PDB file of C-alpha atoms in Angstrom:
ATOM      1  CA  UNK G 293       5.129 -32.009 -22.155  1.00 64.00           C
ATOM      2  CA  UNK G 294       7.088 -33.208 -18.951  1.00 72.00           C
ATOM      3  CA  UNK G 295      10.514 -33.677 -17.697  1.00 78.00           C
ATOM      4  CA  UNK G 296      11.204 -37.254 -15.833  1.00 84.00           C
ATOM      5  CA  UNK G 297      10.710 -35.441 -12.587  1.00 82.00           C
ATOM      6  CA  UNK G 298       7.171 -34.716 -13.675  1.00 77.00           C
ATOM      7  CA  UNK G 299       7.510 -30.870 -13.813  1.00 73.00           C
ATOM      8  CA  UNK G 300       6.755 -28.846 -17.319  1.00 69.00           C
ATOM      9  CA  UNK G 301       8.731 -28.237 -20.047  1.00 72.00           C
ATOM     10  CA  UNK G 302       8.749 -25.749 -23.306  1.00 70.00           C
ATOM     11  CA  UNK G 303       8.968 -27.813 -26.445  1.00 69.00           C
ATOM     12  CA  UNK G 304       8.314 -24.909 -28.484  1.00 68.00           C
ATOM     13  CA  UNK G 305       5.462 -26.243 -29.939  1.00 73.00           C
ATOM     14  CA  UNK G 306       1.965 -25.666 -29.464  1.00 73.00           C
ATOM     15  CA  UNK G 307       0.285 -28.603 -27.547  1.00 75.00           C
ATOM     16  CA  UNK G 308      -3.462 -27.137 -27.182  1.00 77.00           C
ATOM     17  CA  UNK G 309      -3.301 -27.459 -23.396  1.00 72.00           C
ATOM     18  CA  UNK G 310      -2.871 -24.071 -20.931  1.00 70.00           C
ATOM     19  CA  UNK G 311      -1.081 -25.830 -18.284  1.00 67.00           C
ATOM     20  CA  UNK G 312       2.102 -24.434 -16.012  1.00 67.00           C
ATOM     21  CA  UNK G 313       4.175 -24.789 -19.122  1.00 67.00           C
ATOM     22  CA  UNK G 314       2.390 -21.701 -20.492  1.00 69.00           C
ATOM     23  CA  UNK G 315       3.411 -19.489 -17.800  1.00 70.00           C
ATOM     24  CA  UNK G 316       5.143 -16.803 -18.200  1.00 70.00           C
ATOM     25  CA  UNK G 317       7.187 -14.170 -15.673  1.00 69.00           C
ATOM     26  CA  UNK G 318       6.066 -10.466 -16.857  1.00 69.00           C
ATOM     27  CA  UNK G 319       7.842  -8.782 -13.907  1.00 69.00           C
ATOM     28  CA  UNK G 320       9.749  -8.873 -10.783  1.00 71.00           C
ATOM     29  CA  UNK G 321       7.965  -7.481  -7.757  1.00 72.00           C
ATOM     30  CA  UNK G 322      10.558  -7.503  -5.415  1.00 81.00           C
ATOM     31  CA  UNK G 323      10.111  -4.328  -3.330  1.00 86.00           C
ATOM     32  CA  UNK G 324      12.636  -1.386  -3.139  1.00 90.00           C
ATOM     33  CA  UNK G 325      12.590   0.362   0.260  1.00 93.00           C
ATOM     34  CA  UNK G 326      13.841   3.790   0.763  1.00 96.00           C
ATOM     35  CA  UNK G 327      13.241   6.652   3.394  1.00 96.00           C
ATOM     36  CA  UNK G 328      14.422  10.264   3.803  1.00 96.00           C
ATOM     37  CA  UNK G 329      14.686  11.647   7.168  1.00 96.00           C
ATOM     38  CA  UNK G 330      15.691  15.325   7.330  1.00 96.00           C
ATOM     39  CA  UNK G 331      15.998  17.852  10.663  1.00 96.00           C
ATOM     40  CA  UNK G 332      16.076  21.341  10.187  1.00 96.00           C
ATOM     41  CA  UNK G 333      17.063  23.919  12.780  1.00 96.00           C
ATOM     42  CA  UNK G 334      17.118  27.743  12.650  1.00 96.00           C
ATOM     43  CA  UNK G 335      18.224  29.858  15.816  1.00 94.00           C
ATOM     44  CA  UNK G 336      15.743  27.948  18.478  1.00 94.00           C
ATOM     45  CA  UNK G 337      13.128  26.324  15.988  1.00 97.00           C
ATOM     46  CA  UNK G 338      13.651  22.825  14.549  1.00 97.00           C
ATOM     47  CA  UNK G 339      11.700  20.903  12.145  1.00 97.00           C
ATOM     48  CA  UNK G 340      11.765  17.510  10.731  1.00 97.00           C
ATOM     49  CA  UNK G 341      10.179  15.297   7.826  1.00 97.00           C
ATOM     50  CA  UNK G 342      10.245  11.449   7.642  1.00 97.00           C
ATOM     51  CA  UNK G 343       9.241  10.141   4.272  1.00 97.00           C
ATOM     52  CA  UNK G 344       9.740   6.255   3.097  1.00 96.00           C
ATOM     53  CA  UNK G 345       8.134   4.303   0.411  1.00 95.00           C
ATOM     54  CA  UNK G 346       8.841   1.353  -1.882  1.00 93.00           C
ATOM     55  CA  UNK G 347       9.671   1.364  -5.343  1.00 92.00           C
ATOM     56  CA  UNK G 348       8.619  -1.525  -7.734  1.00 86.00           C
ATOM     57  CA  UNK G 349       6.095  -3.361  -5.739  1.00 84.00           C
ATOM     58  CA  UNK G 350       3.363  -5.305  -7.386  1.00 85.00           C
ATOM     59  CA  UNK G 351       0.498  -7.080  -5.399  1.00 85.00           C
ATOM     60  CA  UNK G 352      -2.907  -8.339  -5.756  1.00 82.00           C
ATOM     61  CA  UNK G 353      -5.723  -6.085  -5.055  1.00 81.00           C
ATOM     62  CA  UNK G 354      -7.826  -8.200  -2.635  1.00 78.00           C
ATOM     63  CA  UNK G 355     -10.469  -5.725  -2.304  1.00 74.00           C
ATOM     64  CA  UNK G 356     -11.300  -6.020  -6.460  1.00 76.00           C
ATOM     65  CA  UNK G 357     -10.503  -9.913  -6.328  1.00 76.00           C
ATOM     66  CA  UNK G 358     -13.019 -10.305  -3.303  1.00 73.00           C
ATOM     67  CA  UNK G 359     -15.795  -8.194  -5.529  1.00 69.00           C
ATOM     68  CA  UNK G 360     -15.335 -10.614  -8.505  1.00 70.00           C
ATOM     69  CA  UNK G 361     -15.295 -14.013  -6.666  1.00 68.00           C
ATOM     70  CA  UNK G 362     -17.392 -13.267  -4.104  1.00 65.00           C
ATOM     71  CA  UNK G 363     -20.269 -12.166  -6.339  1.00 65.00           C
ATOM     72  CA  UNK G 364     -22.696 -14.299  -4.464  1.00 62.00           C
ATOM     73  CA  UNK G 365     -21.759 -12.736  -1.183  1.00 63.00           C
ATOM     74  CA  UNK G 366     -23.869  -9.473  -2.729  1.00 65.00           C
ATOM     75  CA  UNK G 367     -27.174 -11.874  -2.030  1.00 63.00           C
ATOM     76  CA  UNK G 368     -26.303 -11.648   1.279  1.00 70.00           C
ATOM     77  CA  UNK G 369     -25.776  -7.846   1.624  1.00 69.00           C
ATOM     78  CA  UNK G 370     -21.929  -7.909   1.444  1.00 69.00           C
ATOM     79  CA  UNK G 371     -20.526  -4.518   0.302  1.00 71.00           C
ATOM     80  CA  UNK G 372     -18.277  -4.810  -3.195  1.00 71.00           C
ATOM     81  CA  UNK G 373     -16.639  -2.016  -5.126  1.00 72.00           C
ATOM     82  CA  UNK G 374     -18.544  -0.432  -8.122  1.00 76.00           C
ATOM     83  CA  UNK G 375     -16.374  -2.311 -10.469  1.00 75.00           C
ATOM     84  CA  UNK G 376     -19.029  -5.266 -10.509  1.00 75.00           C
ATOM     85  CA  UNK G 377     -21.224  -3.300 -12.678  1.00 78.00           C
ATOM     86  CA  UNK G 378     -18.372  -3.183 -15.424  1.00 80.00           C
ATOM     87  CA  UNK G 379     -18.840  -7.417 -15.526  1.00 78.00           C
ATOM     88  CA  UNK G 380     -19.222  -8.707 -18.497  1.00 77.00           C
ATOM     89  CA  UNK G 381     -22.650 -10.003 -19.525  1.00 79.00           C
ATOM     90  CA  UNK G 382     -24.577 -10.870 -22.639  1.00 84.00           C
ATOM     91  CA  UNK G 383     -25.608  -7.211 -22.632  1.00 88.00           C
ATOM     92  CA  UNK G 384     -22.406  -5.953 -21.775  1.00 84.00           C
ATOM     93  CA  UNK G 385     -19.742  -7.929 -23.691  1.00 85.00           C
ATOM     94  CA  UNK G 386     -16.908  -4.917 -23.391  1.00 87.00           C
ATOM     95  CA  UNK G 387     -17.175  -5.170 -19.688  1.00 82.00           C
ATOM     96  CA  UNK G 388     -13.334  -4.844 -17.953  1.00 79.00           C
ATOM     97  CA  UNK G 389     -14.483  -7.573 -15.250  1.00 77.00           C
ATOM     98  CA  UNK G 390     -14.877 -11.308 -15.395  1.00 74.00           C
ATOM     99  CA  UNK G 391     -18.423 -12.537 -15.730  1.00 69.00           C
ATOM    100  CA  UNK G 392     -20.414 -14.556 -13.425  1.00 64.00           C
ATOM    101  CA  UNK G 393     -19.498 -17.979 -15.196  1.00 62.00           C
ATOM    102  CA  UNK G 394     -15.405 -16.558 -15.066  1.00 60.00           C
ATOM    103  CA  UNK G 395     -16.270 -16.338 -10.851  1.00 56.00           C
ATOM    104  CA  UNK G 396     -17.478 -19.762 -10.627  1.00 58.00           C
ATOM    105  CA  UNK G 397     -15.117 -21.475 -13.055  1.00 58.00           C
ATOM    106  CA  UNK G 398     -12.526 -22.594 -10.697  1.00 59.00           C
ATOM    107  CA  UNK G 399      -9.974 -20.827 -12.108  1.00 60.00           C
ATOM    108  CA  UNK G 400      -7.352 -19.804  -9.616  1.00 65.00           C
ATOM    109  CA  UNK G 401      -6.856 -16.150  -9.712  1.00 62.00           C
ATOM    110  CA  UNK G 402      -3.553 -16.489  -8.402  1.00 62.00           C
ATOM    111  CA  UNK G 403      -2.498 -17.888 -11.500  1.00 67.00           C
ATOM    112  CA  UNK G 404      -3.233 -14.725 -13.133  1.00 72.00           C
ATOM    113  CA  UNK G 405      -2.087 -11.051 -13.200  1.00 78.00           C
ATOM    114  CA  UNK G 406      -5.476  -9.504 -13.583  1.00 79.00           C
ATOM    115  CA  UNK G 407      -5.833  -8.747 -10.373  1.00 81.00           C
ATOM    116  CA  UNK G 408      -2.534  -7.433  -9.905  1.00 85.00           C
ATOM    117  CA  UNK G 409      -1.705  -3.501  -9.750  1.00 87.00           C
ATOM    118  CA  UNK G 410       1.506  -1.477  -9.423  1.00 90.00           C
ATOM    119  CA  UNK G 411       2.054  -1.020  -5.548  1.00 89.00           C
ATOM    120  CA  UNK G 412       5.070   1.233  -5.260  1.00 92.00           C
ATOM    121  CA  UNK G 413       4.027   4.187  -2.659  1.00 94.00           C
ATOM    122  CA  UNK G 414       5.474   7.162  -1.271  1.00 95.00           C
ATOM    123  CA  UNK G 415       4.223   7.815   1.963  1.00 95.00           C
ATOM    124  CA  UNK G 416       4.778  11.322   4.347  1.00 95.00           C
ATOM    125  CA  UNK G 417       5.495   9.921   7.487  1.00 94.00           C
ATOM    126  CA  UNK G 418       6.171  12.730  10.161  1.00 96.00           C
ATOM    127  CA  UNK G 419       6.386  16.281  10.200  1.00 97.00           C
ATOM    128  CA  UNK G 420       7.065  18.149  13.163  1.00 97.00           C
ATOM    129  CA  UNK G 421       8.153  21.637  14.351  1.00 98.00           C
ATOM    130  CA  UNK G 422       9.608  22.624  17.791  1.00 97.00           C
ATOM    131  CA  UNK G 423      10.830  25.807  19.418  1.00 96.00           C
ATOM    132  CA  UNK G 424      13.316  25.244  22.756  1.00 93.00           C
ATOM    133  CA  UNK G 425      13.173  28.253  24.723  1.00 91.00           C
ATOM    134  CA  UNK G 426      16.358  30.089  25.940  1.00 88.00           C
ATOM    135  CA  UNK G 427      17.388  28.833  29.727  1.00 83.00           C
ATOM    136  CA  UNK G 428      18.344  32.260  30.409  1.00 81.00           C
ATOM    137  CA  UNK G 429      14.771  32.990  30.585  1.00 82.00           C
ATOM    138  CA  UNK G 430      14.496  30.649  33.549  1.00 79.00           C
ATOM    139  CA  UNK G 431      17.083  31.816  35.656  1.00 80.00           C
ATOM    140  CA  UNK G 432      19.073  28.173  34.842  1.00 75.00           C
ATOM    141  CA  UNK G 433      16.222  26.824  37.052  1.00 80.00           C
ATOM    142  CA  UNK G 434      15.087  24.869  33.887  1.00 82.00           C
ATOM    143  CA  UNK G 435      17.741  23.326  31.845  1.00 85.00           C
ATOM    144  CA  UNK G 436      15.503  22.578  28.741  1.00 88.00           C
ATOM    145  CA  UNK G 437      11.920  23.590  27.771  1.00 90.00           C
ATOM    146  CA  UNK G 438      10.984  22.535  24.232  1.00 93.00           C
ATOM    147  CA  UNK G 439       7.035  22.960  22.960  1.00 96.00           C
ATOM    148  CA  UNK G 440       6.439  20.847  19.457  1.00 97.00           C
ATOM    149  CA  UNK G 441       3.603  19.645  17.493  1.00 98.00           C
ATOM    150  CA  UNK G 442       4.011  16.851  15.425  1.00 97.00           C
ATOM    151  CA  UNK G 443       1.769  14.728  12.341  1.00 97.00           C
ATOM    152  CA  UNK G 444       1.918  11.379  11.470  1.00 95.00           C
ATOM    153  CA  UNK G 445       0.453   9.576   8.567  1.00 93.00           C
ATOM    154  CA  UNK G 446       0.010  12.766   6.507  1.00 93.00           C
ATOM    155  CA  UNK G 447      -0.590  10.986   2.921  1.00 92.00           C
ATOM    156  CA  UNK G 448       0.499   8.475   0.932  1.00 92.00           C
ATOM    157  CA  UNK G 449       1.011   8.870  -3.287  1.00 94.00           C
ATOM    158  CA  UNK G 450       0.304   5.415  -5.006  1.00 94.00           C
ATOM    159  CA  UNK G 451      -1.092   4.073  -7.885  1.00 93.00           C
ATOM    160  CA  UNK G 452      -2.735   1.301  -6.094  1.00 90.00           C
ATOM    161  CA  UNK G 453      -6.429   1.099  -6.205  1.00 84.00           C
ATOM    162  CA  UNK G 454      -6.359  -1.224  -3.021  1.00 80.00           C
ATOM    163  CA  UNK G 455      -6.616   0.272   0.611  1.00 81.00           C
ATOM    164  CA  UNK G 456      -3.273   0.573   1.470  1.00 84.00           C
ATOM    165  CA  UNK G 457      -0.473  -0.735  -0.612  1.00 86.00           C
ATOM    166  CA  UNK G 458       1.566  -1.178   2.501  1.00 85.00           C
ATOM    167  CA  UNK G 459      -1.200  -2.747   5.110  1.00 79.00           C
ATOM    168  CA  UNK G 460      -1.768  -6.445   4.819  1.00 67.00           C
ATOM    169  CA  UNK G 461      -3.990  -7.685   1.960  1.00 63.00           C
ATOM    170  CA  UNK G 462      -6.649  -5.160   2.812  1.00 58.00           C
ATOM    171  CA  UNK G 463      -9.321  -7.455   3.992  1.00 61.00           C
ATOM    172  CA  UNK G 464     -10.080  -6.602   7.292  1.00 64.00           C
ATOM    173  CA  UNK G 465      -6.481  -4.693   7.984  1.00 68.00           C
ATOM    174  CA  UNK G 466      -6.549  -2.104  10.337  1.00 74.00           C
ATOM    175  CA  UNK G 467      -5.476   1.126   8.342  1.00 73.00           C
ATOM    176  CA  UNK G 468      -2.895   3.468   8.962  1.00 80.00           C
ATOM    177  CA  UNK G 469      -4.515   6.063  10.756  1.00 87.00           C
ATOM    178  CA  UNK G 470      -3.270  10.078  10.992  1.00 91.00           C
ATOM    179  CA  UNK G 471      -2.482  11.233  14.329  1.00 95.00           C
ATOM    180  CA  UNK G 472      -1.415  14.612  15.717  1.00 96.00           C
ATOM    181  CA  UNK G 473       0.334  15.187  18.939  1.00 96.00           C
ATOM    182  CA  UNK G 474       1.343  18.084  20.285  1.00 97.00           C
ATOM    183  CA  UNK G 475       3.823  17.594  23.825  1.00 95.00           C
ATOM    184  CA  UNK G 476       6.663  19.303  26.069  1.00 94.00           C
ATOM    185  CA  UNK G 477       9.959  18.501  26.498  1.00 91.00           C
ATOM    186  CA  UNK G 478      10.604  19.405  30.025  1.00 89.00           C
ATOM    187  CA  UNK G 479      14.248  19.126  31.838  1.00 86.00           C
ATOM    188  CA  UNK G 480      14.972  20.676  35.583  1.00 84.00           C
TER     189      UNK G 480
END
């Protein structure tokens, strides 16, 4: 049933059609960002750790989606996930992935929650350790000398099975890379 503006309305009675009136919002996917930054010092040593993340996020696993709905791409040599081996087919009726007919049915997967996954994450983004030399070692000719080392993007904890819950949609996105830095801060 539709109202005077053409929008679907719920009548409370089954009408035998699967349409927009049958959609139900199952969750709120608005992420809740957070971060923790802490610097510790002891004598001339300093250490810093920065962790951030997002709670309650959900997103479509586009890599999985592409593997299912881009099935014909396999014939062109495009890589897909091994999940496609668990497709429904007559000899594998307990498959967990849609079959070939479903992939070619014209069904809009964006109107389903099949490809949505929990995408909360906790990323250890930066850890640095440094040592500041006492100025008396340099007869006050050097005001500050600090050696330090740092690592970035150490790891991410997430249930998301796509490429990275923070980086784009996973298709052609440039991944967050691991970095190591060593440096000197010198002031005269």
